[in-house]
PDB file of C-alpha atoms in Angstrom:
ATOM      1  CA  MET B   1      -0.041   0.074   0.023  1.00 64.00           C
ATOM      2  CA  ALA B   2       1.424   3.400  -1.046  1.00 69.00           C
ATOM      3  CA  PRO B   3       1.923   6.178   1.574  1.00 76.00           C
ATOM      4  CA  ASN B   4      -0.707   9.005   1.764  1.00 82.00           C
ATOM      5  CA  LEU B   5       0.993  11.796  -0.280  1.00 82.00           C
ATOM      6  CA  PHE B   6      -1.178  14.506   1.480  1.00 80.00           C
ATOM      7  CA  LEU B   7      -0.053  13.410   4.838  1.00 75.00           C
ATOM      8  CA  CYS B   8       3.612  13.287   3.776  1.00 76.00           C
ATOM      9  CA  LEU B   9       3.593  16.680   2.194  1.00 77.00           C
ATOM     10  CA  ARG B  10       1.618  18.261   5.206  1.00 77.00           C
ATOM     11  CA  THR B  11       4.111  16.708   7.670  1.00 77.00           C
ATOM     12  CA  VAL B  12       7.137  18.035   5.606  1.00 78.00           C
ATOM     13  CA  PHE B  13       5.833  21.612   4.962  1.00 77.00           C
ATOM     14  CA  CYS B  14       3.904  22.310   8.118  1.00 73.00           C
ATOM     15  CA  PRO B  15       6.133  22.521  11.308  1.00 69.00           C
ATOM     16  CA  THR B  16       3.076  22.256  13.790  1.00 67.00           C
ATOM     17  CA  TYR B  17       2.776  18.449  12.791  1.00 62.00           C
ATOM     18  CA  TRP B  18       6.393  17.762  13.535  1.00 64.00           C
ATOM     19  CA  PHE B  19       5.809  17.629  17.322  1.00 61.00           C
ATOM     20  CA  GLN B  20       3.078  16.483  19.645  1.00 58.00           C
ATOM     21  CA  ARG B  21       2.348  17.733  23.174  1.00 56.00           C
ATOM     22  CA  GLY B  22       2.647  15.199  25.990  1.00 52.00           C
ATOM     23  CA  GLU B  23       5.040  12.533  27.159  1.00 51.00           C
ATOM     24  CA  ARG B  24       5.661   9.676  24.692  1.00 52.00           C
ATOM     25  CA  ILE B  25       5.831   6.314  26.256  1.00 48.00           C
ATOM     26  CA  GLN B  26       6.145   3.328  23.888  1.00 51.00           C
ATOM     27  CA  GLY B  27       4.724   5.381  21.129  1.00 55.00           C
ATOM     28  CA  SER B  28       1.660   6.657  22.970  1.00 57.00           C
ATOM     29  CA  ILE B  29       1.070  10.136  24.310  1.00 66.00           C
ATOM     30  CA  HIS B  30       0.317  10.379  28.130  1.00 70.00           C
ATOM     31  CA  LYS B  31      -0.930  13.621  29.574  1.00 83.00           C
ATOM     32  CA  GLU B  32      -1.315  14.627  33.094  1.00 87.00           C
ATOM     33  CA  GLU B  33      -3.383  17.616  34.240  1.00 89.00           C
ATOM     34  CA  HIS B  34      -4.492  19.007  37.674  1.00 90.00           C
ATOM     35  CA  TRP B  35      -8.423  19.125  37.922  1.00 90.00           C
ATOM     36  CA  GLU B  36     -10.574  20.518  40.697  1.00 90.00           C
ATOM     37  CA  SER B  37     -13.509  18.310  39.831  1.00 85.00           C
ATOM     38  CA  PRO B  38     -14.831  15.681  40.603  1.00 89.00           C
ATOM     39  CA  VAL B  39     -12.128  15.616  43.329  1.00 89.00           C
ATOM     40  CA  PRO B  40      -8.971  17.872  43.434  1.00 91.00           C
ATOM     41  CA  GLY B  41      -6.058  15.949  42.213  1.00 90.00           C
ATOM     42  CA  ILE B  42      -3.787  14.802  39.343  1.00 89.00           C
ATOM     43  CA  TYR B  43      -5.670  13.218  36.305  1.00 91.00           C
ATOM     44  CA  LYS B  44      -3.828  11.185  33.596  1.00 90.00           C
ATOM     45  CA  TYR B  45      -4.992  10.382  30.108  1.00 89.00           C
ATOM     46  CA  ILE B  46      -4.129   6.763  29.277  1.00 84.00           C
ATOM     47  CA  PRO B  47      -4.469   6.075  25.477  1.00 82.00           C
ATOM     48  CA  GLY B  48      -7.358   3.723  24.773  1.00 83.00           C
ATOM     49  CA  ARG B  49      -8.619   3.847  28.375  1.00 86.00           C
ATOM     50  CA  GLY B  50      -9.527   7.603  28.883  1.00 89.00           C
ATOM     51  CA  TRP B  51      -8.774   9.851  31.862  1.00 92.00           C
ATOM     52  CA  HIS B  52      -7.987   8.326  35.346  1.00 91.00           C
ATOM     53  CA  LEU B  53      -7.407   9.867  38.795  1.00 91.00           C
ATOM     54  CA  VAL B  54      -3.935   9.002  39.816  1.00 89.00           C
ATOM     55  CA  TYR B  55      -3.237  11.207  42.864  1.00 87.00           C
ATOM     56  CA  LYS B  56      -5.576  13.029  45.182  1.00 87.00           C
ATOM     57  CA  ASP B  57      -4.439  16.324  46.561  1.00 85.00           C
ATOM     58  CA  GLY B  58      -3.488  15.967  50.189  1.00 83.00           C
ATOM     59  CA  ASN B  59      -2.544  12.330  49.841  1.00 79.00           C
ATOM     60  CA  GLU B  60       0.941  11.222  50.487  1.00 76.00           C
ATOM     61  CA  TYR B  61       0.740   8.390  47.987  1.00 75.00           C
ATOM     62  CA  ASP B  62      -0.640   7.735  44.527  1.00 73.00           C
ATOM     63  CA  GLU B  63      -3.910   5.821  44.025  1.00 73.00           C
ATOM     64  CA  LYS B  64      -3.342   2.001  44.216  1.00 80.00           C
ATOM     65  CA  VAL B  65      -5.412   1.631  41.022  1.00 84.00           C
ATOM     66  CA  PRO B  66      -6.150   4.557  38.765  1.00 87.00           C
ATOM     67  CA  VAL B  67      -9.834   5.584  39.153  1.00 90.00           C
ATOM     68  CA  PRO B  68     -11.516   6.029  35.754  1.00 93.00           C
ATOM     69  CA  VAL B  69     -13.361   9.235  35.018  1.00 94.00           C
ATOM     70  CA  VAL B  70     -15.950   9.676  32.391  1.00 93.00           C
ATOM     71  CA  TYR B  71     -17.834  12.704  31.012  1.00 92.00           C
ATOM     72  CA  CYS B  72     -21.633  12.914  31.919  1.00 91.00           C
ATOM     73  CA  ARG B  73     -23.506  14.335  28.963  1.00 91.00           C
ATOM     74  CA  ILE B  74     -26.614  14.939  31.046  1.00 91.00           C
ATOM     75  CA  LEU B  75     -24.772  17.047  33.910  1.00 90.00           C
ATOM     76  CA  HIS B  76     -22.079  18.379  31.424  1.00 91.00           C
ATOM     77  CA  ARG B  77     -19.123  17.496  33.749  1.00 91.00           C
ATOM     78  CA  TYR B  78     -16.712  14.701  34.573  1.00 93.00           C
ATOM     79  CA  MET B  79     -17.505  12.209  37.252  1.00 93.00           C
ATOM     80  CA  PHE B  80     -16.190   8.948  38.469  1.00 93.00           C
ATOM     81  CA  GLU B  81     -17.249   5.961  36.362  1.00 93.00           C
ATOM     82  CA  TYR B  82     -18.456   4.059  39.393  1.00 93.00           C
ATOM     83  CA  GLU B  83     -20.587   7.038  40.470  1.00 93.00           C
ATOM     84  CA  LEU B  84     -22.158   7.158  36.976  1.00 92.00           C
ATOM     85  CA  GLU B  85     -23.032   3.508  37.088  1.00 93.00           C
ATOM     86  CA  ASP B  86     -24.591   3.915  40.600  1.00 93.00           C
ATOM     87  CA  ARG B  87     -26.809   6.740  39.404  1.00 92.00           C
ATOM     88  CA  CYS B  88     -28.285   4.717  36.476  1.00 91.00           C
ATOM     89  CA  ARG B  89     -31.248   2.363  36.598  1.00 91.00           C
ATOM     90  CA  TRP B  90     -33.421   0.640  33.953  1.00 92.00           C
ATOM     91  CA  HIS B  91     -37.153   1.203  34.072  1.00 88.00           C
ATOM     92  CA  SER B  92     -40.202   0.644  31.681  1.00 88.00           C
ATOM     93  CA  VAL B  93     -42.483   3.660  31.590  1.00 86.00           C
ATOM     94  CA  THR B  94     -45.439   4.850  29.455  1.00 83.00           C
ATOM     95  CA  VAL B  95     -44.253   8.074  27.852  1.00 79.00           C
ATOM     96  CA  HIS B  96     -47.544   8.934  26.054  1.00 79.00           C
ATOM     97  CA  GLU B  97     -51.041   8.038  27.447  1.00 80.00           C
ATOM     98  CA  GLY B  98     -52.289   4.991  25.855  1.00 80.00           C
ATOM     99  CA  ALA B  99     -48.857   4.015  24.381  1.00 81.00           C
ATOM    100  CA  LYS B 100     -46.888   0.760  25.109  1.00 89.00           C
ATOM    101  CA  PRO B 101     -44.403   0.925  27.899  1.00 87.00           C
ATOM    102  CA  GLU B 102     -40.755   1.685  26.660  1.00 88.00           C
ATOM    103  CA  ARG B 103     -37.637   0.690  28.545  1.00 91.00           C
ATOM    104  CA  TYR B 104     -35.178   3.548  29.401  1.00 90.00           C
ATOM    105  CA  LEU B 105     -32.020   3.834  31.355  1.00 91.00           C
ATOM    106  CA  PHE B 106     -32.760   6.659  33.933  1.00 91.00           C
ATOM    107  CA  PHE B 107     -30.035   8.790  35.547  1.00 92.00           C
ATOM    108  CA  ARG B 108     -30.482  10.353  39.064  1.00 92.00           C
ATOM    109  CA  LEU B 109     -29.709  13.940  39.303  1.00 91.00           C
ATOM    110  CA  ASP B 110     -27.591  15.722  41.859  1.00 89.00           C
ATOM    111  CA  ASP B 111     -30.671  16.287  44.145  1.00 88.00           C
ATOM    112  CA  GLY B 112     -30.945  12.541  44.864  1.00 85.00           C
ATOM    113  CA  ASP B 113     -34.662  12.346  44.149  1.00 87.00           C
ATOM    114  CA  THR B 114     -35.322  13.476  40.586  1.00 90.00           C
ATOM    115  CA  TRP B 115     -34.512  11.224  37.543  1.00 91.00           C
ATOM    116  CA  VAL B 116     -34.268  11.750  33.815  1.00 91.00           C
ATOM    117  CA  ALA B 117     -34.436   9.225  30.775  1.00 90.00           C
ATOM    118  CA  GLY B 118     -30.927   9.506  29.511  1.00 89.00           C
ATOM    119  CA  TRP B 119     -30.812   6.462  27.188  1.00 90.00           C
ATOM    120  CA  ASP B 120     -33.263   4.405  25.184  1.00 89.00           C
ATOM    121  CA  ALA B 121     -33.711   0.599  25.260  1.00 89.00           C
ATOM    122  CA  LYS B 122     -30.994   0.335  22.595  1.00 91.00           C
ATOM    123  CA  GLY B 123     -28.472   2.215  24.761  1.00 88.00           C
ATOM    124  CA  LYS B 124     -28.608   5.358  22.527  1.00 92.00           C
ATOM    125  CA  PHE B 125     -28.184   8.628  24.371  1.00 91.00           C
ATOM    126  CA  ILE B 126     -31.169  10.953  24.549  1.00 89.00           C
ATOM    127  CA  PRO B 127     -30.141  14.703  24.371  1.00 86.00           C
ATOM    128  CA  GLY B 128     -32.181  16.999  26.565  1.00 75.00           C
ATOM    129  CA  PRO B 129     -34.307  19.022  27.386  1.00 85.00           C
ATOM    130  CA  TYR B 130     -35.448  16.229  29.924  1.00 86.00           C
ATOM    131  CA  GLN B 131     -38.871  15.435  31.510  1.00 87.00           C
ATOM    132  CA  LYS B 132     -38.230  14.984  35.173  1.00 90.00           C
ATOM    133  CA  TRP B 133     -39.352  11.820  36.928  1.00 89.00           C
ATOM    134  CA  TYR B 134     -39.342  10.440  40.461  1.00 88.00           C
ATOM    135  CA  TYR B 135     -39.170   6.930  41.738  1.00 87.00           C
ATOM    136  CA  ASP B 136     -42.076   5.656  43.667  1.00 84.00           C
ATOM    137  CA  SER B 137     -40.822   3.041  46.194  1.00 83.00           C
ATOM    138  CA  GLU B 138     -44.174   1.847  47.101  1.00 85.00           C
ATOM    139  CA  THR B 139     -45.069   0.699  43.452  1.00 84.00           C
ATOM    140  CA  GLN B 140     -41.408   0.498  42.383  1.00 80.00           C
ATOM    141  CA  THR B 141     -42.063   2.478  39.323  1.00 82.00           C
ATOM    142  CA  MET B 142     -41.197   5.882  37.793  1.00 85.00           C
ATOM    143  CA  ARG B 143     -43.649   8.663  37.906  1.00 85.00           C
ATOM    144  CA  ARG B 144     -43.578  11.990  35.968  1.00 85.00           C
ATOM    145  CA  VAL B 145     -43.122  15.152  37.954  1.00 83.00           C
ATOM    146  CA  LEU B 146     -46.127  17.075  36.786  1.00 77.00           C
ATOM    147  CA  PHE B 147     -45.727  20.351  38.448  1.00 65.00           C
ATOM    148  CA  PRO B 148     -42.563  22.044  39.624  1.00 59.00           C
ATOM    149  CA  ASP B 149     -42.029  22.150  43.289  1.00 52.00           C
ATOM    150  CA  SER B 150     -43.165  25.167  45.342  1.00 42.00           C
ATOM    151  CA  THR B 151     -39.815  25.270  47.069  1.00 45.00           C
ATOM    152  CA  ASN B 152     -38.155  26.437  43.803  1.00 43.00           C
ATOM    153  CA  VAL B 153     -36.681  29.837  44.176  1.00 42.00           C
ATOM    154  CA  SER B 154     -36.606  32.256  41.098  1.00 41.00           C
ATOM    155  CA  ARG B 155     -33.341  33.690  40.033  1.00 43.00           C
ATOM    156  CA  ALA B 156     -34.535  37.218  40.680  1.00 42.00           C
ATOM    157  CA  SER B 157     -34.952  36.536  44.375  1.00 39.00           C
ATOM    158  CA  ILE B 158     -31.334  35.301  44.533  1.00 44.00           C
ATOM    159  CA  VAL B 159     -29.643  38.260  42.839  1.00 46.00           C
ATOM    160  CA  PRO B 160     -28.760  40.990  45.327  1.00 47.00           C
ATOM    161  CA  SER B 161     -30.551  44.277  44.841  1.00 43.00           C
ATOM    162  CA  LYS B 162     -28.166  47.139  43.559  1.00 43.00           C
ATOM    163  CA  LEU B 163     -30.467  49.753  45.262  1.00 44.00           C
ATOM    164  CA  GLY B 164     -30.219  48.500  48.811  1.00 43.00           C
TER     165      GLY B 164
END
């Protein structure tokens, strides 16, 4: 098979392709960064395996086993893989009145009580906006949240007044 002429010429004539950032170990690029979330510490990118927590701030020693970190597309932030798995649960629900029940993978939000349907029965991600659900422990089913809680506070009441 002949080499790709475009890639050869681009590499020769464009110096930005001569070097890659990161430390090369056995031909792979390893990157380490300090993150504040989900836990302050040093996170390392391992090619083919993703990001892992390798050292927590304040610890004297590295983690025994690097802890995998994944990006949660529902919350739009990184979280530990085990935490993401703990927050997910399969349930069959009726989305529209009179329709057949459909199976969804629900994700529990940060408040601990509210759930959203994040993936369909085939495991395909469902982008928001999301309908909120709550888990009824008596019937062991998911119920829609019909009305917003009265405890919600509007943004206008949080912003301090400039007049006072």
